Amino acid sequence: MTDILNLIKNRDPGEKEFHQAVEEVLESVQPVLDRNPQYRQDAVLERITEPERVIMFRVPWMDDQGQVHVNRAFRIQMNSAIGPYKGGLRFHPSVNLSILKFLAFEQVFKNALTTLSMGGGKGGSDFDPKGKSDNEVMRFCQSFMAELFRHIGPDTDVPAGDIGVGAREIGYLFGMYKKLSNEFTGVLTGKSLGWGGSLIRPEATGYGSVYFAAEMLAIQNQTLEGKTCLVSGSGNVAQYTAEKIIELGGKVVTFSDSSGYIYDEEGIDTDKLDFVKRLKNIKRGRISEYIDKYSEAVYTEADTSLDYNPLWNHKADCAFPSATENEINETDAANLMKNGVHLICEGANMPSTPEAINIFLDKKILYAPGKASNAGGVAVSGLEMAQNSMRLNWPADEVDRRLKIIMKNIHQTCLNASAEYGVSGNYMAGANIAGFTKVVTAMLDQGLV
Ligand code: NDP
Ligand code: 2IT
């Protein structure tokens, strides 16, 4: 295993996020490799860590003043052993090959856990939608799709949203795809309801994450009722995580964005949450504006000179990191433990550093890795694809019912795999083992392709 990791690191030395994601999976699946020595000769690890295809392209677009800009964009088609490539698009200035390869790699195992027929992919651009007009975003999306359209399709690769890509962007991307291909197909998920979207898709990642947390708590005869929860981010995943926690009787006390975070000791109720939804989804404002309306809350500006994030340093029972990768480091993890947090449920992808995860595992708290706990989003994307194929729409309660069943099954699958390999209760190992086993089996069934 160390050989493979060194090979990957030497081949692409700068890709630290990708190395981090690969290292975690390779460590977890070592017992599977030990039981299956033939995987060595089949070069299973070399194959699963190398994208099937990487597309990298230029996106020229014009701003409202007539100035031309050029962004860089990618689509990583990581693995298609169990279905068409599937995974989101991220528009954020930090986007690079390493980040998208880590996300695509994680997506492969996550999608396998959903039990739906979806391979893994991810894409995006270093374009920053913040502060851009709707017209600028539209022109960017159209230029982006003018290249991407030839590489995707409803049975080839089905992108969706991620950071910086929501209903507005999916609309513009879909419109351009339809025009270029002259087809109305389910080529993207996260579409709006009137033209092929699925009910519950906007809610799915957050709801699914809380369903997963409730399953973990149920093992210990606990519920979310009365539990104080820290939520980071204030975008799609954070909003619907908070909504479901509130519905199940928990108390949400934080939200954040890249500028800072708010702490509302009284709890963010549904009225306050509606304010945040309007603030973020319609006004596209900053979370600091929360305290203009609710003066009982405290706003703390992000401070990059600190080696910890004060959001994770409040008394609480549960934490739902739902912003971005590596947002919980070793110090944050120690602070969470000190403050009584005994459940970490990852809504974001890879929000905890390896050092932080080691603390969670050492303390034997309930720790759900993103590829299991945030799989509800892509799972309902899979249900959107199914509805598009049938040309019908399921009612919200039907989609929600299926989402709950999928999250419950993922939870059980992680537990079963962890028990089978002697690491009972380690959801991270269980998720990695179960996802890996499914994908590798499919790859070997299909021969050397
Ligand atoms: P959104 O764009 O809706 O929201 C992202 C939130 O995280 C914003 O509050 C944003 O603040 C904050 N954020 C983003 N980058 C950073 C950063 N570098 N530092 C601090 N804060 C940051 O995205 P989503 O809610 O969709 O995604 C959140 C996470 O969930 C990501 O890790 C994503 O990969 C993951 N995920 C998303 C799924 C989905 O269906 N959307 C499915 C599964 C996982 P600001 O506005 O200031 O940038
Ligand atoms: O990380 C993720 O799972 C997503 N951004 C959702 C992907 C999807 O295809 O719905």
Short mmCIF file of C-alpha atoms and ligand atoms in Angstrom, two decimals:
data_model
loop_
_atom_site.label_atom_id
_atom_site.label_comp_id
_atom_site.label_asym_id
_atom_site.label_seq_id
_atom_site.Cartn_x
_atom_site.Cartn_y
_atom_site.Cartn_z
CA MET A 1 0.00 0.00 0.00
CA THR A 2 2.81 2.44 0.85
CA ASP A 3 4.30 1.61 -2.57
CA ILE A 4 1.14 2.70 -4.33
CA LEU A 5 0.83 5.83 -2.24
CA ASN A 6 4.43 6.77 -3.00
CA LEU A 7 3.83 6.13 -6.67
CA ILE A 8 0.83 8.46 -6.63
CA LYS A 9 2.66 11.12 -4.63
CA ASN A 10 5.69 11.01 -6.91
CA ARG A 11 3.62 11.12 -10.04
CA ASP A 12 1.54 14.15 -8.99
CA PRO A 13 3.47 15.74 -6.12
CA GLY A 14 1.29 18.83 -5.70
CA GLU A 15 -2.06 17.09 -5.25
CA LYS A 16 -2.25 17.13 -1.45
CA GLU A 17 -6.03 16.86 -1.11
CA PHE A 18 -6.09 13.93 -3.50
CA HIS A 19 -3.29 12.20 -1.59
CA GLN A 20 -5.18 12.74 1.67
CA ALA A 21 -8.35 11.12 0.33
CA VAL A 22 -6.45 8.21 -1.21
CA GLU A 23 -4.39 7.56 1.91
CA GLU A 24 -7.49 7.30 4.09
CA VAL A 25 -9.16 4.78 1.78
CA LEU A 26 -6.01 2.70 1.26
CA GLU A 27 -5.43 2.43 5.01
CA SER A 28 -9.02 1.36 5.61
CA VAL A 29 -9.05 -1.30 2.90
CA GLN A 30 -5.77 -2.96 3.89
CA PRO A 31 -7.65 -5.91 5.47
CA VAL A 32 -9.57 -6.39 2.20
CA LEU A 33 -6.29 -6.42 0.28
CA ASP A 34 -4.87 -8.96 2.74
CA ARG A 35 -7.81 -11.26 2.11
CA ASN A 36 -7.53 -10.86 -1.65
CA PRO A 37 -3.85 -11.18 -2.61
CA GLN A 38 -4.79 -11.46 -6.32
CA TYR A 39 -5.72 -7.75 -6.28
CA ARG A 40 -1.98 -7.01 -6.45
CA GLN A 41 -1.54 -8.72 -9.80
CA ASP A 42 -4.75 -7.10 -11.04
CA ALA A 43 -3.28 -3.71 -10.06
CA VAL A 44 -6.59 -2.83 -8.47
CA LEU A 45 -5.19 0.09 -6.48
CA GLU A 46 -3.36 1.58 -9.44
CA ARG A 47 -6.54 1.38 -11.50
CA ILE A 48 -8.94 2.76 -8.91
CA THR A 49 -6.75 5.77 -8.09
CA GLU A 50 -6.21 6.81 -11.72
CA PRO A 51 -9.13 8.70 -13.32
CA GLU A 52 -10.54 7.02 -16.40
CA ARG A 53 -10.46 10.41 -18.10
CA VAL A 54 -9.66 14.02 -17.18
CA ILE A 55 -10.98 16.87 -19.29
CA MET A 56 -9.44 20.29 -18.77
CA PHE A 57 -10.58 23.32 -20.70
CA ARG A 58 -10.60 27.07 -21.00
CA VAL A 59 -13.75 29.08 -20.26
CA PRO A 60 -13.69 32.57 -21.77
CA TRP A 61 -16.53 34.91 -20.77
CA MET A 62 -17.35 38.58 -20.83
CA ASP A 63 -18.31 40.65 -17.77
CA ASP A 64 -20.97 43.37 -17.73
CA GLN A 65 -18.35 46.02 -18.57
CA GLY A 66 -17.23 44.18 -21.71
CA GLN A 67 -14.02 42.90 -20.12
CA VAL A 68 -13.09 39.35 -21.16
CA HIS A 69 -12.00 36.85 -18.50
CA VAL A 70 -10.61 33.33 -18.80
CA ASN A 71 -11.21 30.64 -16.21
CA ARG A 72 -9.95 27.09 -16.06
CA ALA A 73 -12.38 24.21 -15.87
CA PHE A 74 -12.24 20.45 -15.40
CA ARG A 75 -14.33 17.32 -15.44
CA ILE A 76 -12.82 14.28 -13.77
CA GLN A 77 -14.42 11.06 -15.03
CA MET A 78 -13.07 8.86 -12.27
CA ASN A 79 -14.76 5.49 -12.45
CA SER A 80 -17.67 4.05 -14.44
CA ALA A 81 -17.65 0.47 -13.15
CA ILE A 82 -21.13 0.62 -11.64
CA GLY A 83 -22.83 3.32 -13.74
CA PRO A 84 -22.41 6.55 -15.69
CA TYR A 85 -20.05 9.09 -14.10
CA LYS A 86 -22.03 11.09 -11.54
CA GLY A 87 -21.07 13.95 -9.29
CA GLY A 88 -21.29 17.67 -8.78
CA LEU A 89 -19.72 20.77 -10.28
CA ARG A 90 -17.95 23.23 -7.99
CA PHE A 91 -17.43 26.90 -8.86
CA HIS A 92 -14.98 28.36 -6.34
CA PRO A 93 -11.66 30.22 -6.69
CA SER A 94 -9.86 27.41 -4.84
CA VAL A 95 -10.79 24.79 -7.46
CA ASN A 96 -7.84 22.91 -8.96
CA LEU A 97 -7.05 19.43 -10.21
CA SER A 98 -6.15 18.10 -6.76
CA ILE A 99 -9.42 19.21 -5.16
CA LEU A 100 -11.54 17.84 -7.98
CA LYS A 101 -9.63 14.53 -8.04
CA PHE A 102 -10.17 14.10 -4.30
CA LEU A 103 -13.86 14.89 -4.71
CA ALA A 104 -14.21 12.52 -7.68
CA PHE A 105 -12.39 9.76 -5.79
CA GLU A 106 -14.67 10.14 -2.76
CA GLN A 107 -17.68 10.23 -5.06
CA VAL A 108 -16.89 6.78 -6.48
CA PHE A 109 -17.28 5.10 -3.07
CA LYS A 110 -20.14 7.34 -1.94
CA ASN A 111 -22.16 6.53 -5.03
CA ALA A 112 -21.49 2.82 -4.54
CA LEU A 113 -22.87 3.08 -0.99
CA THR A 114 -26.19 4.48 -2.25
CA THR A 115 -26.79 1.13 -4.06
CA LEU A 116 -27.91 3.09 -7.15
CA SER A 117 -26.21 2.63 -10.51
CA MET A 118 -23.85 5.61 -10.55
CA GLY A 119 -20.12 5.81 -11.22
CA GLY A 120 -18.03 8.66 -9.85
CA GLY A 121 -17.07 12.02 -11.31
CA LYS A 122 -16.61 15.65 -10.33
CA GLY A 123 -15.94 18.89 -12.11
CA GLY A 124 -15.90 22.61 -11.82
CA SER A 125 -13.96 25.78 -12.30
CA ASP A 126 -11.96 28.39 -10.41
CA PHE A 127 -14.69 30.89 -11.36
CA ASP A 128 -16.03 32.79 -8.33
CA PRO A 129 -19.79 33.43 -8.61
CA LYS A 130 -19.67 35.77 -5.58
CA GLY A 131 -20.40 39.36 -6.53
CA LYS A 132 -21.22 38.49 -10.15
CA SER A 133 -24.48 39.55 -11.77
CA ASP A 134 -26.98 36.94 -12.96
CA ASN A 135 -26.01 37.81 -16.54
CA GLU A 136 -22.32 37.26 -15.84
CA VAL A 137 -23.07 33.91 -14.21
CA MET A 138 -25.24 32.98 -17.21
CA ARG A 139 -22.53 33.86 -19.71
CA PHE A 140 -19.97 31.88 -17.72
CA CYS A 141 -22.27 28.83 -17.48
CA GLN A 142 -23.00 28.98 -21.21
CA SER A 143 -19.32 29.14 -22.11
CA PHE A 144 -18.55 26.32 -19.64
CA MET A 145 -21.23 24.13 -21.20
CA ALA A 146 -20.16 24.99 -24.75
CA GLU A 147 -17.18 22.72 -24.10
CA LEU A 148 -18.51 20.30 -21.46
CA PHE A 149 -21.57 19.24 -23.47
CA ARG A 150 -19.58 16.97 -25.80
CA HIS A 151 -18.26 14.95 -22.85
CA ILE A 152 -21.49 14.32 -20.89
CA GLY A 153 -24.89 12.73 -21.46
CA PRO A 154 -27.70 11.03 -19.52
CA ASP A 155 -26.01 7.62 -19.91
CA THR A 156 -22.41 8.91 -19.95
CA ASP A 157 -21.86 11.51 -17.25
CA VAL A 158 -24.48 13.40 -15.24
CA PRO A 159 -23.20 16.49 -13.38
CA ALA A 160 -25.06 18.30 -10.57
CA GLY A 161 -24.41 21.06 -8.05
CA ASP A 162 -21.77 21.50 -5.34
CA ILE A 163 -20.22 24.61 -3.78
CA GLY A 164 -21.18 27.66 -5.84
CA VAL A 165 -23.48 25.69 -8.14
CA GLY A 166 -27.15 25.72 -7.20
CA ALA A 167 -30.50 25.91 -8.97
CA ARG A 168 -29.58 29.11 -10.86
CA GLU A 169 -26.38 27.68 -12.35
CA ILE A 170 -27.97 24.29 -13.13
CA GLY A 171 -30.69 26.18 -15.05
CA TYR A 172 -28.22 28.08 -17.23
CA LEU A 173 -26.10 24.95 -17.78
CA PHE A 174 -29.13 22.88 -18.73
CA GLY A 175 -30.43 25.52 -21.15
CA MET A 176 -27.14 25.57 -23.03
CA TYR A 177 -26.84 21.76 -23.08
CA LYS A 178 -30.36 21.49 -24.50
CA LYS A 179 -29.63 24.03 -27.20
CA LEU A 180 -26.35 22.42 -28.28
CA SER A 181 -27.53 18.83 -28.20
CA ASN A 182 -31.07 19.53 -29.40
CA GLU A 183 -32.29 17.08 -26.72
CA PHE A 184 -34.30 17.45 -23.53
CA THR A 185 -32.71 14.81 -21.34
CA GLY A 186 -31.83 14.19 -17.70
CA VAL A 187 -28.21 15.22 -18.29
CA LEU A 188 -27.98 17.25 -15.09
CA THR A 189 -29.59 16.75 -11.68
CA GLY A 190 -30.67 19.40 -9.24
CA LYS A 191 -32.96 20.83 -11.94
CA SER A 192 -35.86 23.05 -10.92
CA LEU A 193 -39.20 21.39 -10.30
CA GLY A 194 -41.04 22.65 -13.37
CA TRP A 195 -38.62 21.11 -15.87
CA GLY A 196 -37.44 17.72 -14.66
CA GLY A 197 -36.20 18.30 -11.13
CA SER A 198 -37.08 16.06 -8.21
CA LEU A 199 -38.88 17.10 -5.08
CA ILE A 200 -36.58 16.82 -2.02
CA ARG A 201 -33.35 17.10 -4.10
CA PRO A 202 -32.55 20.55 -2.59
CA GLU A 203 -33.17 19.17 0.90
CA ALA A 204 -31.60 15.75 0.33
CA THR A 205 -27.99 16.18 1.44
CA GLY A 206 -28.87 17.96 4.67
CA TYR A 207 -31.86 15.77 5.49
CA GLY A 208 -29.87 12.65 4.65
CA SER A 209 -27.03 13.74 6.92
CA VAL A 210 -29.43 14.18 9.84
CA TYR A 211 -31.13 10.83 9.09
CA PHE A 212 -27.69 9.25 9.28
CA ALA A 213 -26.97 10.99 12.61
CA ALA A 214 -30.32 9.79 13.97
CA GLU A 215 -29.43 6.22 12.98
CA MET A 216 -26.10 6.46 14.82
CA LEU A 217 -27.80 7.85 17.91
CA ALA A 218 -30.50 5.17 17.80
CA ILE A 219 -27.82 2.50 18.31
CA GLN A 220 -27.18 4.15 21.69
CA ASN A 221 -30.91 4.59 22.40
CA GLN A 222 -30.62 8.32 21.91
CA THR A 223 -32.35 10.86 19.66
CA LEU A 224 -31.61 14.42 18.53
CA GLU A 225 -34.33 15.76 20.82
CA GLY A 226 -32.85 18.45 23.07
CA LYS A 227 -29.35 18.12 21.62
CA THR A 228 -27.32 21.26 20.91
CA CYS A 229 -25.78 21.17 17.44
CA LEU A 230 -22.99 23.12 15.78
CA VAL A 231 -23.51 23.53 12.03
CA SER A 232 -20.89 25.14 9.77
CA GLY A 233 -21.60 26.70 6.38
CA SER A 234 -24.85 28.43 5.49
CA GLY A 235 -25.36 27.08 1.98
CA ASN A 236 -27.48 24.26 0.66
CA VAL A 237 -26.23 21.49 2.93
CA ALA A 238 -26.09 23.59 6.12
CA GLN A 239 -29.59 25.04 5.66
CA TYR A 240 -31.35 21.71 5.25
CA THR A 241 -29.25 20.06 7.94
CA ALA A 242 -30.46 22.75 10.32
CA GLU A 243 -34.06 22.39 9.11
CA LYS A 244 -34.14 18.66 9.88
CA ILE A 245 -32.35 19.02 13.22
CA ILE A 246 -34.94 21.62 14.28
CA GLU A 247 -37.78 19.37 13.11
CA LEU A 248 -36.39 16.50 15.20
CA GLY A 249 -36.22 18.66 18.32
CA GLY A 250 -32.53 19.60 18.29
CA LYS A 251 -31.14 23.08 18.83
CA VAL A 252 -28.88 24.62 16.14
CA VAL A 253 -26.65 27.40 17.47
CA THR A 254 -24.22 28.23 14.64
CA PHE A 255 -23.97 29.03 10.92
CA SER A 256 -20.93 30.29 9.04
CA ASP A 257 -19.57 31.45 5.71
CA SER A 258 -16.03 32.15 4.59
CA SER A 259 -16.10 35.57 6.28
CA GLY A 260 -17.08 34.41 9.78
CA TYR A 261 -19.73 32.70 11.91
CA ILE A 262 -22.75 33.48 14.08
CA TYR A 263 -23.46 31.92 17.46
CA ASP A 264 -27.06 32.14 18.63
CA GLU A 265 -27.24 30.60 22.08
CA GLU A 266 -31.06 30.72 22.11
CA GLY A 267 -31.14 28.51 19.05
CA ILE A 268 -31.93 29.14 15.39
CA ASP A 269 -35.67 28.46 15.04
CA THR A 270 -37.63 28.07 11.80
CA ASP A 271 -38.26 31.83 11.47
CA LYS A 272 -34.55 32.55 11.83
CA LEU A 273 -33.75 29.75 9.39
CA ASP A 274 -36.17 31.24 6.85
CA PHE A 275 -34.30 34.53 7.23
CA VAL A 276 -30.98 32.75 6.53
CA LYS A 277 -32.45 31.02 3.47
CA ARG A 278 -33.65 34.34 2.04
CA LEU A 279 -30.36 36.02 2.96
CA LYS A 280 -28.24 33.37 1.29
CA ASN A 281 -30.38 32.08 -1.58
CA ILE A 282 -32.11 35.25 -2.77
CA LYS A 283 -30.17 38.23 -1.45
CA ARG A 284 -26.84 36.38 -1.71
CA GLY A 285 -25.69 38.24 1.41
CA ARG A 286 -23.22 37.45 4.18
CA ILE A 287 -24.00 35.57 7.39
CA SER A 288 -22.82 38.60 9.40
CA GLU A 289 -26.15 40.24 8.46
CA TYR A 290 -27.89 37.77 10.80
CA ILE A 291 -26.99 39.87 13.82
CA ASP A 292 -28.54 43.00 12.27
CA LYS A 293 -31.87 41.21 12.57
CA TYR A 294 -31.21 39.01 15.63
CA SER A 295 -29.11 41.03 18.04
CA GLU A 296 -29.11 38.24 20.64
CA ALA A 297 -26.59 36.41 18.41
CA VAL A 298 -22.85 37.05 18.27
CA TYR A 299 -20.86 37.34 15.03
CA THR A 300 -17.17 36.45 14.93
CA GLU A 301 -15.08 37.41 11.93
CA ALA A 302 -12.91 34.64 10.43
CA ASP A 303 -9.32 35.08 11.60
CA THR A 304 -6.74 33.25 9.51
CA SER A 305 -4.00 33.97 12.07
CA LEU A 306 -5.68 31.50 14.47
CA ASP A 307 -4.77 27.82 14.18
CA TYR A 308 -8.32 26.82 15.12
CA ASN A 309 -11.88 27.76 14.23
CA PRO A 310 -13.77 29.20 17.24
CA LEU A 311 -17.05 27.86 15.82
CA TRP A 312 -15.97 24.40 17.04
CA ASN A 313 -15.23 25.73 20.53
CA HIS A 314 -18.74 25.96 22.00
CA LYS A 315 -20.52 23.62 24.40
CA ALA A 316 -22.58 21.21 22.29
CA ASP A 317 -23.59 17.58 21.78
CA CYS A 318 -23.29 17.19 18.03
CA ALA A 319 -21.37 18.79 15.16
CA PHE A 320 -22.39 18.88 11.49
CA PRO A 321 -19.49 20.33 9.44
CA SER A 322 -21.25 21.39 6.22
CA ALA A 323 -18.98 23.97 4.54
CA THR A 324 -15.79 22.63 2.99
CA GLU A 325 -12.77 20.30 3.20
CA ASN A 326 -10.36 20.32 6.14
CA GLU A 327 -12.46 22.75 8.18
CA ILE A 328 -11.86 20.72 11.38
CA ASN A 329 -8.20 20.33 12.28
CA GLU A 330 -6.53 18.61 15.23
CA THR A 331 -7.05 21.58 17.57
CA ASP A 332 -10.69 21.90 16.54
CA ALA A 333 -11.20 18.19 17.17
CA ALA A 334 -9.67 18.52 20.65
CA ASN A 335 -11.91 21.52 21.32
CA LEU A 336 -14.99 19.60 20.22
CA MET A 337 -14.13 16.75 22.59
CA LYS A 338 -13.47 19.19 25.43
CA ASN A 339 -16.88 20.79 24.88
CA GLY A 340 -18.75 17.51 25.13
CA VAL A 341 -19.46 16.81 21.46
CA HIS A 342 -20.01 13.09 21.01
CA LEU A 343 -21.33 12.94 17.44
CA ILE A 344 -19.69 14.31 14.29
CA CYS A 345 -21.71 13.93 11.12
CA GLU A 346 -19.99 15.19 7.98
CA GLY A 347 -22.25 17.02 5.53
CA ALA A 348 -19.26 18.44 3.66
CA ASN A 349 -16.75 16.31 1.76
CA MET A 350 -13.61 15.52 3.83
CA PRO A 351 -14.19 18.33 6.36
CA SER A 352 -11.97 16.66 8.99
CA THR A 353 -8.19 16.38 8.66
CA PRO A 354 -6.61 12.95 9.25
CA GLU A 355 -5.33 14.16 12.65
CA ALA A 356 -8.86 15.23 13.65
CA ILE A 357 -10.30 11.88 12.55
CA ASN A 358 -7.71 10.05 14.65
CA ILE A 359 -8.94 11.94 17.71
CA PHE A 360 -12.58 10.99 16.96
CA LEU A 361 -11.63 7.34 16.49
CA ASP A 362 -9.47 7.28 19.62
CA LYS A 363 -12.28 8.76 21.70
CA LYS A 364 -14.71 6.28 20.14
CA ILE A 365 -17.35 8.94 19.59
CA LEU A 366 -19.95 8.58 16.84
CA TYR A 367 -18.11 9.74 13.71
CA ALA A 368 -19.77 9.61 10.28
CA PRO A 369 -17.49 10.14 7.25
CA GLY A 370 -18.92 12.37 4.52
CA LYS A 371 -18.95 9.68 1.88
CA ALA A 372 -21.57 7.88 3.97
CA SER A 373 -23.42 10.67 5.75
CA ASN A 374 -23.69 13.15 2.87
CA ALA A 375 -24.65 10.51 0.28
CA GLY A 376 -28.32 11.54 0.45
CA GLY A 377 -27.75 14.33 -2.07
CA VAL A 378 -26.37 12.13 -4.81
CA ALA A 379 -28.84 9.40 -3.87
CA VAL A 380 -31.77 11.71 -4.63
CA SER A 381 -29.92 12.79 -7.78
CA GLY A 382 -30.07 9.09 -8.70
CA LEU A 383 -33.80 9.15 -7.96
CA GLU A 384 -34.12 12.27 -10.16
CA MET A 385 -32.45 10.32 -12.98
CA ALA A 386 -34.86 7.44 -12.44
CA GLN A 387 -37.87 9.79 -12.55
CA ASN A 388 -36.53 11.48 -15.72
CA SER A 389 -36.16 8.09 -17.42
CA MET A 390 -39.74 7.21 -16.55
CA ARG A 391 -40.91 10.73 -17.44
CA LEU A 392 -42.85 11.08 -14.23
CA ASN A 393 -42.45 12.77 -10.84
CA TRP A 394 -42.82 11.18 -7.45
CA PRO A 395 -44.47 13.18 -4.66
CA ALA A 396 -42.24 14.60 -1.92
CA ASP A 397 -43.20 11.99 0.67
CA GLU A 398 -42.27 9.20 -1.73
CA VAL A 399 -38.80 10.65 -2.41
CA ASP A 400 -38.27 11.36 1.28
CA ARG A 401 -39.32 7.81 2.18
CA ARG A 402 -36.79 6.41 -0.29
CA LEU A 403 -34.09 8.78 0.99
CA LYS A 404 -34.67 7.58 4.57
CA ILE A 405 -34.43 3.94 3.51
CA ILE A 406 -31.21 4.62 1.57
CA MET A 407 -29.58 6.42 4.55
CA LYS A 408 -30.65 3.66 6.93
CA ASN A 409 -29.17 1.06 4.58
CA ILE A 410 -25.89 2.97 4.19
CA HIS A 411 -25.64 3.17 7.97
CA GLN A 412 -26.19 -0.59 8.29
CA THR A 413 -23.79 -1.35 5.43
CA CYS A 414 -21.02 0.62 7.18
CA LEU A 415 -21.65 -1.18 10.45
CA ASN A 416 -21.74 -4.60 8.80
CA ALA A 417 -18.50 -4.02 6.88
CA SER A 418 -16.74 -2.69 9.98
CA ALA A 419 -17.82 -5.76 11.96
CA GLU A 420 -16.79 -8.16 9.19
CA TYR A 421 -13.28 -6.73 9.20
CA GLY A 422 -12.82 -6.51 12.98
CA VAL A 423 -13.25 -2.74 13.37
CA SER A 424 -16.82 -2.71 14.69
CA GLY A 425 -18.37 0.71 14.99
CA ASN A 426 -15.74 2.42 12.85
CA TYR A 427 -18.01 4.01 10.23
CA MET A 428 -15.09 5.41 8.27
CA ALA A 429 -13.47 2.02 7.78
CA GLY A 430 -16.87 0.46 7.10
CA ALA A 431 -17.78 3.03 4.42
CA ASN A 432 -14.41 2.70 2.71
CA ILE A 433 -14.45 -1.10 2.78
CA ALA A 434 -18.03 -1.45 1.55
CA GLY A 435 -17.67 1.13 -1.24
CA PHE A 436 -14.31 -0.23 -2.35
CA THR A 437 -15.48 -3.85 -2.39
CA LYS A 438 -18.49 -3.06 -4.54
CA VAL A 439 -16.54 -1.04 -7.10
CA VAL A 440 -13.58 -3.42 -7.30
CA THR A 441 -15.86 -6.42 -7.77
CA ALA A 442 -17.59 -4.66 -10.68
CA MET A 443 -14.26 -3.64 -12.22
CA LEU A 444 -12.92 -7.19 -12.09
CA ASP A 445 -16.18 -8.63 -13.47
CA GLN A 446 -15.82 -6.34 -16.49
CA GLY A 447 -12.25 -7.31 -17.35
CA LEU A 448 -9.26 -5.11 -18.05
CA VAL A 449 -10.84 -1.97 -19.49
P1 NDP B 1 -22.92 26.06 -1.03
O1 NDP B 1 -22.16 26.78 -2.07
O2 NDP B 1 -24.41 26.08 -1.06
O3 NDP B 1 -22.47 26.53 0.41
C1 NDP B 1 -21.14 26.44 0.81
C2 NDP B 1 -21.00 27.06 2.18
O4 NDP B 1 -19.71 26.77 2.70
C3 NDP B 1 -21.12 28.57 2.15
O5 NDP B 1 -21.63 29.01 3.38
C4 NDP B 1 -19.66 28.99 1.95
O6 NDP B 1 -19.37 30.30 2.39
C5 NDP B 1 -18.95 27.99 2.83
N1 NDP B 1 -17.60 27.77 2.30
C6 NDP B 1 -17.27 27.31 1.06
N2 NDP B 1 -15.95 27.28 0.90
C7 NDP B 1 -15.45 27.74 2.04
C8 NDP B 1 -14.12 27.93 2.49
N3 NDP B 1 -13.06 27.65 1.70
N4 NDP B 1 -13.95 28.42 3.75
C9 NDP B 1 -15.02 28.70 4.54
N5 NDP B 1 -16.30 28.53 4.16
C10 NDP B 1 -16.50 28.06 2.95
O7 NDP B 1 -22.38 24.54 -1.10
P2 NDP B 1 -23.03 23.23 -0.51
O8 NDP B 1 -23.80 23.52 0.72
O9 NDP B 1 -23.69 22.52 -1.62
O10 NDP B 1 -21.73 22.38 -0.14
C11 NDP B 1 -21.14 22.36 1.15
C12 NDP B 1 -20.30 21.11 1.31
O11 NDP B 1 -21.14 19.96 1.14
C13 NDP B 1 -19.17 20.93 0.29
O12 NDP B 1 -18.11 20.25 0.92
C14 NDP B 1 -19.79 20.01 -0.76
O13 NDP B 1 -18.81 19.31 -1.48
C15 NDP B 1 -20.61 19.10 0.14
N6 NDP B 1 -21.69 18.34 -0.48
C16 NDP B 1 -22.67 19.00 -1.17
C17 NDP B 1 -23.72 18.26 -1.71
C18 NDP B 1 -24.85 18.91 -2.42
O14 NDP B 1 -25.78 18.19 -2.79
N7 NDP B 1 -24.86 20.23 -2.61
C19 NDP B 1 -23.77 16.81 -1.60
C20 NDP B 1 -22.73 16.25 -0.77
C21 NDP B 1 -21.73 17.01 -0.25
P3 NDP B 1 -19.16 31.47 1.31
O15 NDP B 1 -20.52 31.76 0.79
O16 NDP B 1 -18.54 32.58 2.03
O17 NDP B 1 -18.26 30.89 0.26
O1 2IT B 2 -20.63 15.74 -3.28
C1 2IT B 2 -21.73 15.36 -3.73
O2 2IT B 2 -22.18 14.22 -3.52
C2 2IT B 2 -22.51 16.31 -4.53
N1 2IT B 2 -22.09 17.45 -4.68
C3 2IT B 2 -23.80 15.89 -5.16
C4 2IT B 2 -23.54 15.17 -6.45
C5 2IT B 2 -24.75 14.83 -7.27
O3 2IT B 2 -24.52 14.30 -8.36
O4 2IT B 2 -25.89 15.06 -6.85
#
